[in-house]
PDB file of C-alpha atoms and ligand atoms in Angstrom:
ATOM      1  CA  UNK A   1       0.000   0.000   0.000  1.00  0.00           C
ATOM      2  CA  UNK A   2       1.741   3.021  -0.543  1.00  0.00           C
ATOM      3  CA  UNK A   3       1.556   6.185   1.188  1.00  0.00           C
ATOM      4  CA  UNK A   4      -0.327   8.368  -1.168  1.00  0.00           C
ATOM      5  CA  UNK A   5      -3.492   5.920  -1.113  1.00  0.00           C
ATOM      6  CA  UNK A   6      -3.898   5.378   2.573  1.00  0.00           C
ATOM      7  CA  UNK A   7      -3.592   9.405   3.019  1.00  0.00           C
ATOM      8  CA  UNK A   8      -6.743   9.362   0.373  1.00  0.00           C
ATOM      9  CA  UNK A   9      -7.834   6.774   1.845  1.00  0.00           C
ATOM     10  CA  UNK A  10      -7.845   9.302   5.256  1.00  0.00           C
ATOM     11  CA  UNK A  11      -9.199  11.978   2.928  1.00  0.00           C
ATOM     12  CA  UNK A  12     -12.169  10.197   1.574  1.00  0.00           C
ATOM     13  CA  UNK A  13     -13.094   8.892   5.259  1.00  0.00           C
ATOM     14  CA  UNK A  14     -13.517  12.742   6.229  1.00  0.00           C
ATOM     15  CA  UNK A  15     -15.518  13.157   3.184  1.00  0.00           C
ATOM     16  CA  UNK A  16     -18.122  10.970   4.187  1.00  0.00           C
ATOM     17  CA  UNK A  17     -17.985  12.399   7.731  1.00  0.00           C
ATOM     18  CA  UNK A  18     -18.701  15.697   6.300  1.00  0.00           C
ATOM     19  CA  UNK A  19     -21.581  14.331   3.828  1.00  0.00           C
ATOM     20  CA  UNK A  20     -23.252  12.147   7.487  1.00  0.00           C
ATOM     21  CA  UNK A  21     -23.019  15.035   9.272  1.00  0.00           C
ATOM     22  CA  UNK A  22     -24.037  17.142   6.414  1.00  0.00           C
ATOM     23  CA  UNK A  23     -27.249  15.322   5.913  1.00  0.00           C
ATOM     24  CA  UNK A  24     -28.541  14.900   9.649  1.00  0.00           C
ATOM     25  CA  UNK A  25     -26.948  11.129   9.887  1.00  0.00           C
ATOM     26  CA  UNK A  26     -25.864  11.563  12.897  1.00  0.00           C
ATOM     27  CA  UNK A  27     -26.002  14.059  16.066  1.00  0.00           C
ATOM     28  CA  UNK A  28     -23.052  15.054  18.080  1.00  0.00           C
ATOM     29  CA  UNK A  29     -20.245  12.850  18.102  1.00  0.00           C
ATOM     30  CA  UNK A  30     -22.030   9.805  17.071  1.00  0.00           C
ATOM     31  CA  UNK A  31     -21.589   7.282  14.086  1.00  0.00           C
ATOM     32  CA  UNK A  32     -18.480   5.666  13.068  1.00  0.00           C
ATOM     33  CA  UNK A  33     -16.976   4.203   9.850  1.00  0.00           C
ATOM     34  CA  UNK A  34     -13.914   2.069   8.891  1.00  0.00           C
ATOM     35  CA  UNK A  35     -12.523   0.648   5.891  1.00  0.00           C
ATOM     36  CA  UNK A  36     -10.513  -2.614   5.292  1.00  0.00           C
ATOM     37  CA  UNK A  37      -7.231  -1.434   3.763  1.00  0.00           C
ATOM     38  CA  UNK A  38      -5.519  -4.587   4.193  1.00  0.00           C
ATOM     39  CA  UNK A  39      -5.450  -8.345   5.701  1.00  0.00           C
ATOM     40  CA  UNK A  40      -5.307  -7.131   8.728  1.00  0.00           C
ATOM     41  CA  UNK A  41      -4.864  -3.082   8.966  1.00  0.00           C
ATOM     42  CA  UNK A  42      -8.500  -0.904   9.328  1.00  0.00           C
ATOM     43  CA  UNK A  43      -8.530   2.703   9.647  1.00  0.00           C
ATOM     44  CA  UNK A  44     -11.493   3.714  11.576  1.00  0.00           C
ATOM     45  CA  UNK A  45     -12.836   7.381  12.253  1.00  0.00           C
ATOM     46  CA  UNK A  46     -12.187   8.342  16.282  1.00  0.00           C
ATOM     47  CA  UNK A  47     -14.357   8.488  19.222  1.00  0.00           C
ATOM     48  CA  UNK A  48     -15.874  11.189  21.041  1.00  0.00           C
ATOM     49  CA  UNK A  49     -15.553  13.785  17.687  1.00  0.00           C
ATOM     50  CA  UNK A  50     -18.058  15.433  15.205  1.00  0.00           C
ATOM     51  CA  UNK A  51     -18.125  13.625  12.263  1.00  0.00           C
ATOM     52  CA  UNK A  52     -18.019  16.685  10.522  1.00  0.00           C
ATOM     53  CA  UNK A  53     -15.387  17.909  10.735  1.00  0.00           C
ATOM     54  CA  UNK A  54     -12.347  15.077  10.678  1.00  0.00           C
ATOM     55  CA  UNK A  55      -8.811  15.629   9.407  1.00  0.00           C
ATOM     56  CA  UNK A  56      -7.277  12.962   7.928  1.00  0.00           C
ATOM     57  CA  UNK A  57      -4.860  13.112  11.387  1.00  0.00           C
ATOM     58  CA  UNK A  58      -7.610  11.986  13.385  1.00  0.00           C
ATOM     59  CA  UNK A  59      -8.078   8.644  11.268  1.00  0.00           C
ATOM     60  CA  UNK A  60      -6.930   5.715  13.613  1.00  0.00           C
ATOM     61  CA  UNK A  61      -5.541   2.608  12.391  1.00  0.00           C
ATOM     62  CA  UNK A  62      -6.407  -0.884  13.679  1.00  0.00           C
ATOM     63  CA  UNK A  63      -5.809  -4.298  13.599  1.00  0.00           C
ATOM     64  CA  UNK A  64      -8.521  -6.728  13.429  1.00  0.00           C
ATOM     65  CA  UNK A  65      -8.171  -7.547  16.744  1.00  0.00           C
ATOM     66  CA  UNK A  66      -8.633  -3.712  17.259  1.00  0.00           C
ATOM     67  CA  UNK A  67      -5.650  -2.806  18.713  1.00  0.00           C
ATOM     68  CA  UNK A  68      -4.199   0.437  17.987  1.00  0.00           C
ATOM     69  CA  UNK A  69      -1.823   0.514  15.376  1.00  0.00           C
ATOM     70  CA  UNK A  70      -1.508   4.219  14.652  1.00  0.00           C
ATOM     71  CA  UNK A  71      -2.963   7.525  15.105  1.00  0.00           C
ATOM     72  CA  UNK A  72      -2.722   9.841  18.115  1.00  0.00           C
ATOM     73  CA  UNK A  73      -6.927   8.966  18.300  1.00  0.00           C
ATOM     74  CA  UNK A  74      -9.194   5.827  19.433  1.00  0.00           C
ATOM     75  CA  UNK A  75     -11.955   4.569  17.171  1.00  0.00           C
ATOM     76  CA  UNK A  76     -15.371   3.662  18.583  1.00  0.00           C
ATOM     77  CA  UNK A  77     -16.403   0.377  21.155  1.00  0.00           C
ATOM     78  CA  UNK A  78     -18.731  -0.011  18.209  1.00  0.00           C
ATOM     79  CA  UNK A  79     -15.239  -1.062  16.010  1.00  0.00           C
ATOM     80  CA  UNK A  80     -15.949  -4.827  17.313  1.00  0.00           C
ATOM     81  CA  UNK A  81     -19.190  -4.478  14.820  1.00  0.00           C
ATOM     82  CA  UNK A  82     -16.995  -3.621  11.962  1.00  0.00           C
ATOM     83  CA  UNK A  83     -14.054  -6.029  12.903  1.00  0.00           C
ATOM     84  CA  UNK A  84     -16.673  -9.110  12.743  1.00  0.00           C
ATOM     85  CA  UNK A  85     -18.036  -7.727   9.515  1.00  0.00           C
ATOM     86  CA  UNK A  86     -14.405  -7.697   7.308  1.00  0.00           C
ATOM     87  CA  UNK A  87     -14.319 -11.684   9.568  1.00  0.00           C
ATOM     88  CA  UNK A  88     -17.345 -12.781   8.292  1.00  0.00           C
ATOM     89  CA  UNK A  89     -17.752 -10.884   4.712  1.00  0.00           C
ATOM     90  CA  UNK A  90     -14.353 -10.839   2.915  1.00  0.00           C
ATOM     91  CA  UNK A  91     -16.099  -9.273  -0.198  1.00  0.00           C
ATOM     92  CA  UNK A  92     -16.508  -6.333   2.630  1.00  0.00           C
ATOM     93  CA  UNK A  93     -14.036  -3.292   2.411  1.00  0.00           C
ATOM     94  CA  UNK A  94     -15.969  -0.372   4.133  1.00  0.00           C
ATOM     95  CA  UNK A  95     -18.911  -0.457   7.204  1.00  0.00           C
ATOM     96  CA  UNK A  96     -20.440   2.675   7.595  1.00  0.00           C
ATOM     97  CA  UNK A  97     -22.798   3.107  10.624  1.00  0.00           C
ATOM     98  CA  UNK A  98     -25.179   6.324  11.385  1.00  0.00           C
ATOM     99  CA  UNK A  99     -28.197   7.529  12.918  1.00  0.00           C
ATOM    100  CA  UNK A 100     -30.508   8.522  10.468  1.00  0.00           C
ATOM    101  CA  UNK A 101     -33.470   9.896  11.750  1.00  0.00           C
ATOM    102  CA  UNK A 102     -36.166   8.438   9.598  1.00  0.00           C
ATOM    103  CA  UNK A 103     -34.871   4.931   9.779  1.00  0.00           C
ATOM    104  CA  UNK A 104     -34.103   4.674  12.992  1.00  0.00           C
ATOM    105  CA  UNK A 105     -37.531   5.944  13.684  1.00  0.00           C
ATOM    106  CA  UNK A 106     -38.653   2.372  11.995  1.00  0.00           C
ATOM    107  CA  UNK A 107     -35.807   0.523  14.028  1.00  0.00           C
ATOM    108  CA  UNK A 108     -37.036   2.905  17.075  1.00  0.00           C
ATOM    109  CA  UNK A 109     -41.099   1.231  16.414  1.00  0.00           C
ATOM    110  CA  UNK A 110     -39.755  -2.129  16.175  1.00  0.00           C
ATOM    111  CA  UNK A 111     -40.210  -1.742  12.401  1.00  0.00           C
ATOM    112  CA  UNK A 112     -37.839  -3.130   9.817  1.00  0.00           C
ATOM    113  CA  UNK A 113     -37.876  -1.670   5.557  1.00  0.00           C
ATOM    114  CA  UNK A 114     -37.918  -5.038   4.362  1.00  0.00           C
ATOM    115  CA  UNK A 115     -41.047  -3.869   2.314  1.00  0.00           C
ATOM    116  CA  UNK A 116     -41.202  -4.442  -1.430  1.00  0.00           C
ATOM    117  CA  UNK A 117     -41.965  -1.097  -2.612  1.00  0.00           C
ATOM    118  CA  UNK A 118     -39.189   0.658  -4.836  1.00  0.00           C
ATOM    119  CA  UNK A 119     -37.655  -1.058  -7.537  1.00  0.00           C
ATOM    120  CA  UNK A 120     -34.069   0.614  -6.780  1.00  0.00           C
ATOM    121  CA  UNK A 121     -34.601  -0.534  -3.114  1.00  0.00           C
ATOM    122  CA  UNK A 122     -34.815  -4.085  -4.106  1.00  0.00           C
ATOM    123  CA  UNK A 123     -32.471  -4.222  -6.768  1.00  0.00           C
ATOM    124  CA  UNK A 124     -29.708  -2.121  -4.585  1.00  0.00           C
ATOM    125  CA  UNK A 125     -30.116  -3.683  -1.363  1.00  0.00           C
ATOM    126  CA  UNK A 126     -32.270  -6.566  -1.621  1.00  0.00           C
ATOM    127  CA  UNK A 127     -33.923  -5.594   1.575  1.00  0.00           C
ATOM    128  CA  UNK A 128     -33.254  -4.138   4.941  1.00  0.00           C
ATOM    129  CA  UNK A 129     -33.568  -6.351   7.909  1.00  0.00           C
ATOM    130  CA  UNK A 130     -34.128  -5.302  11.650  1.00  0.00           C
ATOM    131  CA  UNK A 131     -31.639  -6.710  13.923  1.00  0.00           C
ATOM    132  CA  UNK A 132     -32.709  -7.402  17.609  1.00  0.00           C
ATOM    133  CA  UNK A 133     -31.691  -4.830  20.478  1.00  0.00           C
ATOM    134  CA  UNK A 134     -28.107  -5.059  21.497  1.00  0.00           C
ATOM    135  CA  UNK A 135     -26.119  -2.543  23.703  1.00  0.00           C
ATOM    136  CA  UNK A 136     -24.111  -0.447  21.759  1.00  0.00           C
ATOM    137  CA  UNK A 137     -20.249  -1.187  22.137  1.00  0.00           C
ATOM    138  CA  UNK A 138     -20.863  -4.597  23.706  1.00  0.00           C
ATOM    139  CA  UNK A 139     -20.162  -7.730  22.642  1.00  0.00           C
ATOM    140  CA  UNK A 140     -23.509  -8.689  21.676  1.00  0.00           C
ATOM    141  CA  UNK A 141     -23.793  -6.088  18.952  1.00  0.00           C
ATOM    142  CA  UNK A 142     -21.740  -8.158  16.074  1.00  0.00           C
ATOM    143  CA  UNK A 143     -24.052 -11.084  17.325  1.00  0.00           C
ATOM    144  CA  UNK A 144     -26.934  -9.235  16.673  1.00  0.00           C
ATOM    145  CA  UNK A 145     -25.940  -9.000  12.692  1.00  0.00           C
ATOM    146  CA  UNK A 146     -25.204 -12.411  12.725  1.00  0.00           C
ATOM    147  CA  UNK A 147     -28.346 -14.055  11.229  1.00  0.00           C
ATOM    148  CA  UNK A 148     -28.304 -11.389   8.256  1.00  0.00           C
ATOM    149  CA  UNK A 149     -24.947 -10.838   7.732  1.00  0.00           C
ATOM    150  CA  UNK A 150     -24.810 -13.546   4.742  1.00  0.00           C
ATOM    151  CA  UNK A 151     -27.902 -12.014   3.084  1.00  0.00           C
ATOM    152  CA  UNK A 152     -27.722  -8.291   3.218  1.00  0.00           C
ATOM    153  CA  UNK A 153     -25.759  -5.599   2.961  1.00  0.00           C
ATOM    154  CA  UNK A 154     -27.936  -3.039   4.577  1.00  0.00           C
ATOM    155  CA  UNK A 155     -29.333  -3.236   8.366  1.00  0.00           C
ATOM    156  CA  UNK A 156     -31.385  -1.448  11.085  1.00  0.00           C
ATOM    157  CA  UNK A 157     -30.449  -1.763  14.231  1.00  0.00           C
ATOM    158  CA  UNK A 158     -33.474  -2.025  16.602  1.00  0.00           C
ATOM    159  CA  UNK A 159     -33.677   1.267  19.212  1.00  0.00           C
ATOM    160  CA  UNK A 160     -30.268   2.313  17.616  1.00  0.00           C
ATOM    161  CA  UNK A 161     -29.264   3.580  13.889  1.00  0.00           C
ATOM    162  CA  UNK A 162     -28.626   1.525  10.914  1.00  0.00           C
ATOM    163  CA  UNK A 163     -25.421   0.063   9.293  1.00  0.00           C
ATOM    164  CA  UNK A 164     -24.404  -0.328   5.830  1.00  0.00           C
ATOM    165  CA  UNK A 165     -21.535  -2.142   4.184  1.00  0.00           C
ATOM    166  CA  UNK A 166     -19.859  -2.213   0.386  1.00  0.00           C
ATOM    167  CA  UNK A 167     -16.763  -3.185  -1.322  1.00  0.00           C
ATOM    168  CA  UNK A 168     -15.508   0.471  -0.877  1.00  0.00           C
ATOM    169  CA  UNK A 169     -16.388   3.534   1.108  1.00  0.00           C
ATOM    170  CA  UNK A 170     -18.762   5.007  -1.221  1.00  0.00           C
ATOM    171  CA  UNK A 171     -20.872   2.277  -1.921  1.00  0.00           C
ATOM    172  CA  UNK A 172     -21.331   1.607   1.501  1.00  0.00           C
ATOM    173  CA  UNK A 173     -22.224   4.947   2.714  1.00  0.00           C
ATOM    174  CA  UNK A 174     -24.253   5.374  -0.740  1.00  0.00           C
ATOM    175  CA  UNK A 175     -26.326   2.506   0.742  1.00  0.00           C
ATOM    176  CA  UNK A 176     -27.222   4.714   3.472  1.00  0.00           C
ATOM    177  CA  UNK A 177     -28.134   7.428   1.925  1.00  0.00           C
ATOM    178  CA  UNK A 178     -30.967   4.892   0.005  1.00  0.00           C
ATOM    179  CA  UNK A 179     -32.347   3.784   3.261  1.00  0.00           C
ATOM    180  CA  UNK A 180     -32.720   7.248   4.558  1.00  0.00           C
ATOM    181  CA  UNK A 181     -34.741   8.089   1.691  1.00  0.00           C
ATOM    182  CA  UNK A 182     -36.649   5.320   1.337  1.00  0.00           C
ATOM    183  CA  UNK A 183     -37.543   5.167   4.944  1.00  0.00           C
ATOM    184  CA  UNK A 184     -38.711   8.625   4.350  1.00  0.00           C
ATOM    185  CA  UNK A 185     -40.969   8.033   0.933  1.00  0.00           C
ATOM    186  CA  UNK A 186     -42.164   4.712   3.472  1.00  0.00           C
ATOM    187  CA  UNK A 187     -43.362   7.278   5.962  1.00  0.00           C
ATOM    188  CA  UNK A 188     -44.516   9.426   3.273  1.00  0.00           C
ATOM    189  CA  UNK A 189     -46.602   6.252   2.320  1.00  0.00           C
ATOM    190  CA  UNK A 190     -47.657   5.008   5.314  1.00  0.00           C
ATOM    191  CA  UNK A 191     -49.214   8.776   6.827  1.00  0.00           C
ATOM    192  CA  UNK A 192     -51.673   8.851   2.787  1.00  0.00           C
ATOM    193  CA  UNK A 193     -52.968   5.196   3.632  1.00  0.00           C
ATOM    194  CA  UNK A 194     -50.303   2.740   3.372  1.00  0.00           C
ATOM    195  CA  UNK A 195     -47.470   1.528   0.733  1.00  0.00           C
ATOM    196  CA  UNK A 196     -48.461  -0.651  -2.249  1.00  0.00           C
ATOM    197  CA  UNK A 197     -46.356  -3.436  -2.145  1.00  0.00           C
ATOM    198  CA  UNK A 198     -45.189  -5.031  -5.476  1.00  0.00           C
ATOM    199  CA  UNK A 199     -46.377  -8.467  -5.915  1.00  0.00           C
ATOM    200  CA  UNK A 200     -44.595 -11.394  -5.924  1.00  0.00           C
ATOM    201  CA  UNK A 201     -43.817 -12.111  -8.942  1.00  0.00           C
ATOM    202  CA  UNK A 202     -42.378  -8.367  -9.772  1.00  0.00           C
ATOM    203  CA  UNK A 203     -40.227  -8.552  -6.952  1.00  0.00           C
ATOM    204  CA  UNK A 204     -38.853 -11.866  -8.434  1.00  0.00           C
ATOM    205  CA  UNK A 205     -38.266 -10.210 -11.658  1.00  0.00           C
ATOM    206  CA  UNK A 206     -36.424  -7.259  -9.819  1.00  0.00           C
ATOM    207  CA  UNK A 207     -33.850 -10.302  -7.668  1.00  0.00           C
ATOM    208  CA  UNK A 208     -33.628 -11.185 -11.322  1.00  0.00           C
ATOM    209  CA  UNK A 209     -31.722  -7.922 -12.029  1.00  0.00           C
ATOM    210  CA  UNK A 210     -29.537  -8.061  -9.362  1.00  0.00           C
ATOM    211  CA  UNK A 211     -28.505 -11.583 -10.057  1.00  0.00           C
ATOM    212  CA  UNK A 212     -27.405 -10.095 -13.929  1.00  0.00           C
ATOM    213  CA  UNK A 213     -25.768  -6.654 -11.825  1.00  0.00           C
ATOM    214  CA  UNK A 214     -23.280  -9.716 -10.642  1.00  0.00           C
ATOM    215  CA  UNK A 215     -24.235  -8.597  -7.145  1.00  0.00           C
ATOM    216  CA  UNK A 216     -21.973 -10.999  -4.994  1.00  0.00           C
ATOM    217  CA  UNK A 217     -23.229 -11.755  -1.880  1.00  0.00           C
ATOM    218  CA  UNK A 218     -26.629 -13.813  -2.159  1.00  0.00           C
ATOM    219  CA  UNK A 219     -29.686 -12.314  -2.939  1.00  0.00           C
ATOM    220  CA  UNK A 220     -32.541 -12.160   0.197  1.00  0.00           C
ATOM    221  CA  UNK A 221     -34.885 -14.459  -0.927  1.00  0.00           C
ATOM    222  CA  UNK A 222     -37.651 -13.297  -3.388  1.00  0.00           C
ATOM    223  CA  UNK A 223     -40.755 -13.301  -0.878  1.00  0.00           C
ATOM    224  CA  UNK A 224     -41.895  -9.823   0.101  1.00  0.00           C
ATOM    225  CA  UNK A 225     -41.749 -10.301   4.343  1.00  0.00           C
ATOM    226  CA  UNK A 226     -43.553  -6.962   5.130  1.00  0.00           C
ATOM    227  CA  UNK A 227     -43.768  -6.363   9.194  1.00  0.00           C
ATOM    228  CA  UNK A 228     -46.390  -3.425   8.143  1.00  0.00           C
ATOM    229  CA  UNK A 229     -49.033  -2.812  10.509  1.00  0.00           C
ATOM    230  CA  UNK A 230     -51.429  -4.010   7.438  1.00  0.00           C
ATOM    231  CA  UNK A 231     -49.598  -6.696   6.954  1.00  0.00           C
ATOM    232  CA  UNK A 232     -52.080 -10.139   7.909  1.00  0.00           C
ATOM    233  CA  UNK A 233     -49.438 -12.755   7.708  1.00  0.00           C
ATOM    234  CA  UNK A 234     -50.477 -15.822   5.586  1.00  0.00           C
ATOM    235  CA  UNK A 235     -53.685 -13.943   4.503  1.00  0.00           C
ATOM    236  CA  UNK A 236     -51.967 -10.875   3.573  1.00  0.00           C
ATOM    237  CA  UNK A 237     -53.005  -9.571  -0.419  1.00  0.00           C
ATOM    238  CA  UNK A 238     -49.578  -8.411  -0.489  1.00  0.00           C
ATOM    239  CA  UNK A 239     -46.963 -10.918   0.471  1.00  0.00           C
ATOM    240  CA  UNK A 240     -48.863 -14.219   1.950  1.00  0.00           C
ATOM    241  CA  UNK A 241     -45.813 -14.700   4.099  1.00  0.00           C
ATOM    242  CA  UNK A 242     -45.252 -11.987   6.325  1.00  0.00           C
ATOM    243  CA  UNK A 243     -45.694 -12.031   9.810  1.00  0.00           C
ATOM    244  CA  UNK A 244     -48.823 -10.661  10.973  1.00  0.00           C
ATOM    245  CA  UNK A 245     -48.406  -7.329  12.437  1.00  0.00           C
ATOM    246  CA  UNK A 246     -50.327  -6.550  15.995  1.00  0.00           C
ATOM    247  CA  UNK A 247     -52.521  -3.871  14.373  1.00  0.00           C
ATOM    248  CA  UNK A 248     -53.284  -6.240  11.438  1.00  0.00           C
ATOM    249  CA  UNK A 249     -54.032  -8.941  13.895  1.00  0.00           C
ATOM    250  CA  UNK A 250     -56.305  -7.007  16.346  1.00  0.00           C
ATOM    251  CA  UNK A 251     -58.232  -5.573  13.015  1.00  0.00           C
ATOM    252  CA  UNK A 252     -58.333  -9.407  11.640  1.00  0.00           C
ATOM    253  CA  UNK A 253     -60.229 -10.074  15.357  1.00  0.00           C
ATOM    254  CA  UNK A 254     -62.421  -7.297  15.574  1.00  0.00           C
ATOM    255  CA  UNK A 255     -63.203  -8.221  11.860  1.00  0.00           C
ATOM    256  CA  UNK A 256     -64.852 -11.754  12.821  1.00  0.00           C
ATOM    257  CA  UNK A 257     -66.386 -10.456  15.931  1.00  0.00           C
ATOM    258  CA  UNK A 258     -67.966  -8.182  14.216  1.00  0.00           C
ATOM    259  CA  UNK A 259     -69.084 -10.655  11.559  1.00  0.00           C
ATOM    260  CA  UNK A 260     -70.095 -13.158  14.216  1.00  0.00           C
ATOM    261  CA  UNK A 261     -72.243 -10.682  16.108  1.00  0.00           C
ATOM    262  CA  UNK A 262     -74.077  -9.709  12.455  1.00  0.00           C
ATOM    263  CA  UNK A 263     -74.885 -13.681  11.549  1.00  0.00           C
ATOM    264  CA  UNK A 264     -76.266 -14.079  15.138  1.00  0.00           C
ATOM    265  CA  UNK A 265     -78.547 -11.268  14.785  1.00  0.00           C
ATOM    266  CA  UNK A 266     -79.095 -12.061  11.913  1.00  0.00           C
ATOM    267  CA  UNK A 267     -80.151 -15.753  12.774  1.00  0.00           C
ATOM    268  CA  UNK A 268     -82.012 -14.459  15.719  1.00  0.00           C
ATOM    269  CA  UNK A 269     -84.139 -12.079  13.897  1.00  0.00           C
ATOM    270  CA  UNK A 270     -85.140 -14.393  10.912  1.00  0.00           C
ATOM    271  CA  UNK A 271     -86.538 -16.740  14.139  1.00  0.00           C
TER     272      UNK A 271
HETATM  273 ZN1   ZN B 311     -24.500   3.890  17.115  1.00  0.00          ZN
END
């Protein structure tokens, strides 16, 4: 690696500070990002600083064991989430993670965009899983990825932010610009009566593109799994798979009460 790439390298890590900040990604001194430079060498952004405004002096440089290697700065506890990405996705060279407001709203209401909606969404990221509660920094974090990891490149994290990951820096953090706005056009969506999902077959035609974009990892597969609150689980028009939702549940119930209480009075009246 020579000496004019990793200080680029620095250079473009600041850039995408700037852009998170820029765009609302992140409050304070939160979010962090890394990228994979080598077998074993990560340079991460450092802790307890605005992402917006990083010189390429403040980049740290790990091992993936995350021990220091150089920099006068620390990264992030939240490092061990990047560390066990590069373990577990060699195709990976660049995790970027952030709060964005709108998304983690969804992650915040126990809400995941795995919803079959846009065609770019589907064909970019294949879908965008919720990952269960874990405390930031801790161990449990990574662990929390695990089950998606394989499958996705894009995650929420439930109560927390989101994560997205890419063969370089700017696909990765490109990612989360696209679930930032499609969490928003969701929203958008959701408050004029609810998103149309695309049906089945459309959706497989879509995994269909990304399989011809030579997008490496595997493809989620092609079953729209909705956790909307419309969503009815087996019985749902849009997906038949999904899990049903509470609020779809509770309306399914008051549905048959109601149409149990109508045949009775109905049978009692005819009498
Ligand atoms: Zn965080």
């Amino acid at each position: 690696m020579s000496v004019t790439s990793e200080t680029q390298w620095k250079q473009e890590l600041c850039e995408i500070g700037r852009r998170i900040w820029l765009r609302e990604y992140v409050a304070a001194n939160d979010g962090n990002f890394s990228l994979r430079i080598s077998e074993n060498e990560v340079l991460a952004t450092p802790t307890g600083m605005s992402k917006g405004f990083l010189t390429p002096d403040m980049i740290c440089k790990v091992d993936m064991e995350a021990n220091p290697l150089e920099g006068a700065y620390r990264p992030s506890s939240e490092i061990l989430i990047h560390l066990e990405i590069y373990r577990q996705r060699p195709d990976v060279k660049a995790v970027v993670h952030a709060h964005p407001p709108t998304a983690t709203g969804f992650a915040a209401a126990g809400l995941s965009l795995q919803e079959c909606v846009l065609p770019e969404v589907i064909v970019n990221l294949g879908g965008v899983p919720l990952c269960p509660y874990a405390l930031p920094g801790s161990p449990e974090l990574p662990e929390s990825l695990k089950d998606y990891l394989h499958q996705y490149d894009a995650f929420l994290l439930a109560n927390h932010g989101a994560v997205t990951i890419g063969p370089d820096l700017f696909a990765a953090y490109y990612k989360m610009e696209t679930i930032e706005h499609f969490a928003k056009i969701l929203l958008t969506a959701r408050l004029l009566g609810g998103a149309q999902g695309l049906p089945t077959e459309r959706v497989q035609e879509l995994y269909g593109l990304r399989e011809r974009f030579g997008l490496k990892h595997p493809a989620a597969p092609p079953v729209c799994v909705p956790r909307s609150p419309t969503c009815m689980g087996e019985d749902c028009p849009v997906c038949g798979v999904g899990e049903p939702s509470p609020a779809a549940a509770e309306g399914h119930t008051r549905e048959l009460v109601e149409r149990i209480t109508r045949e009775v009075l109905q049978s009692l009246r005819s009498r």
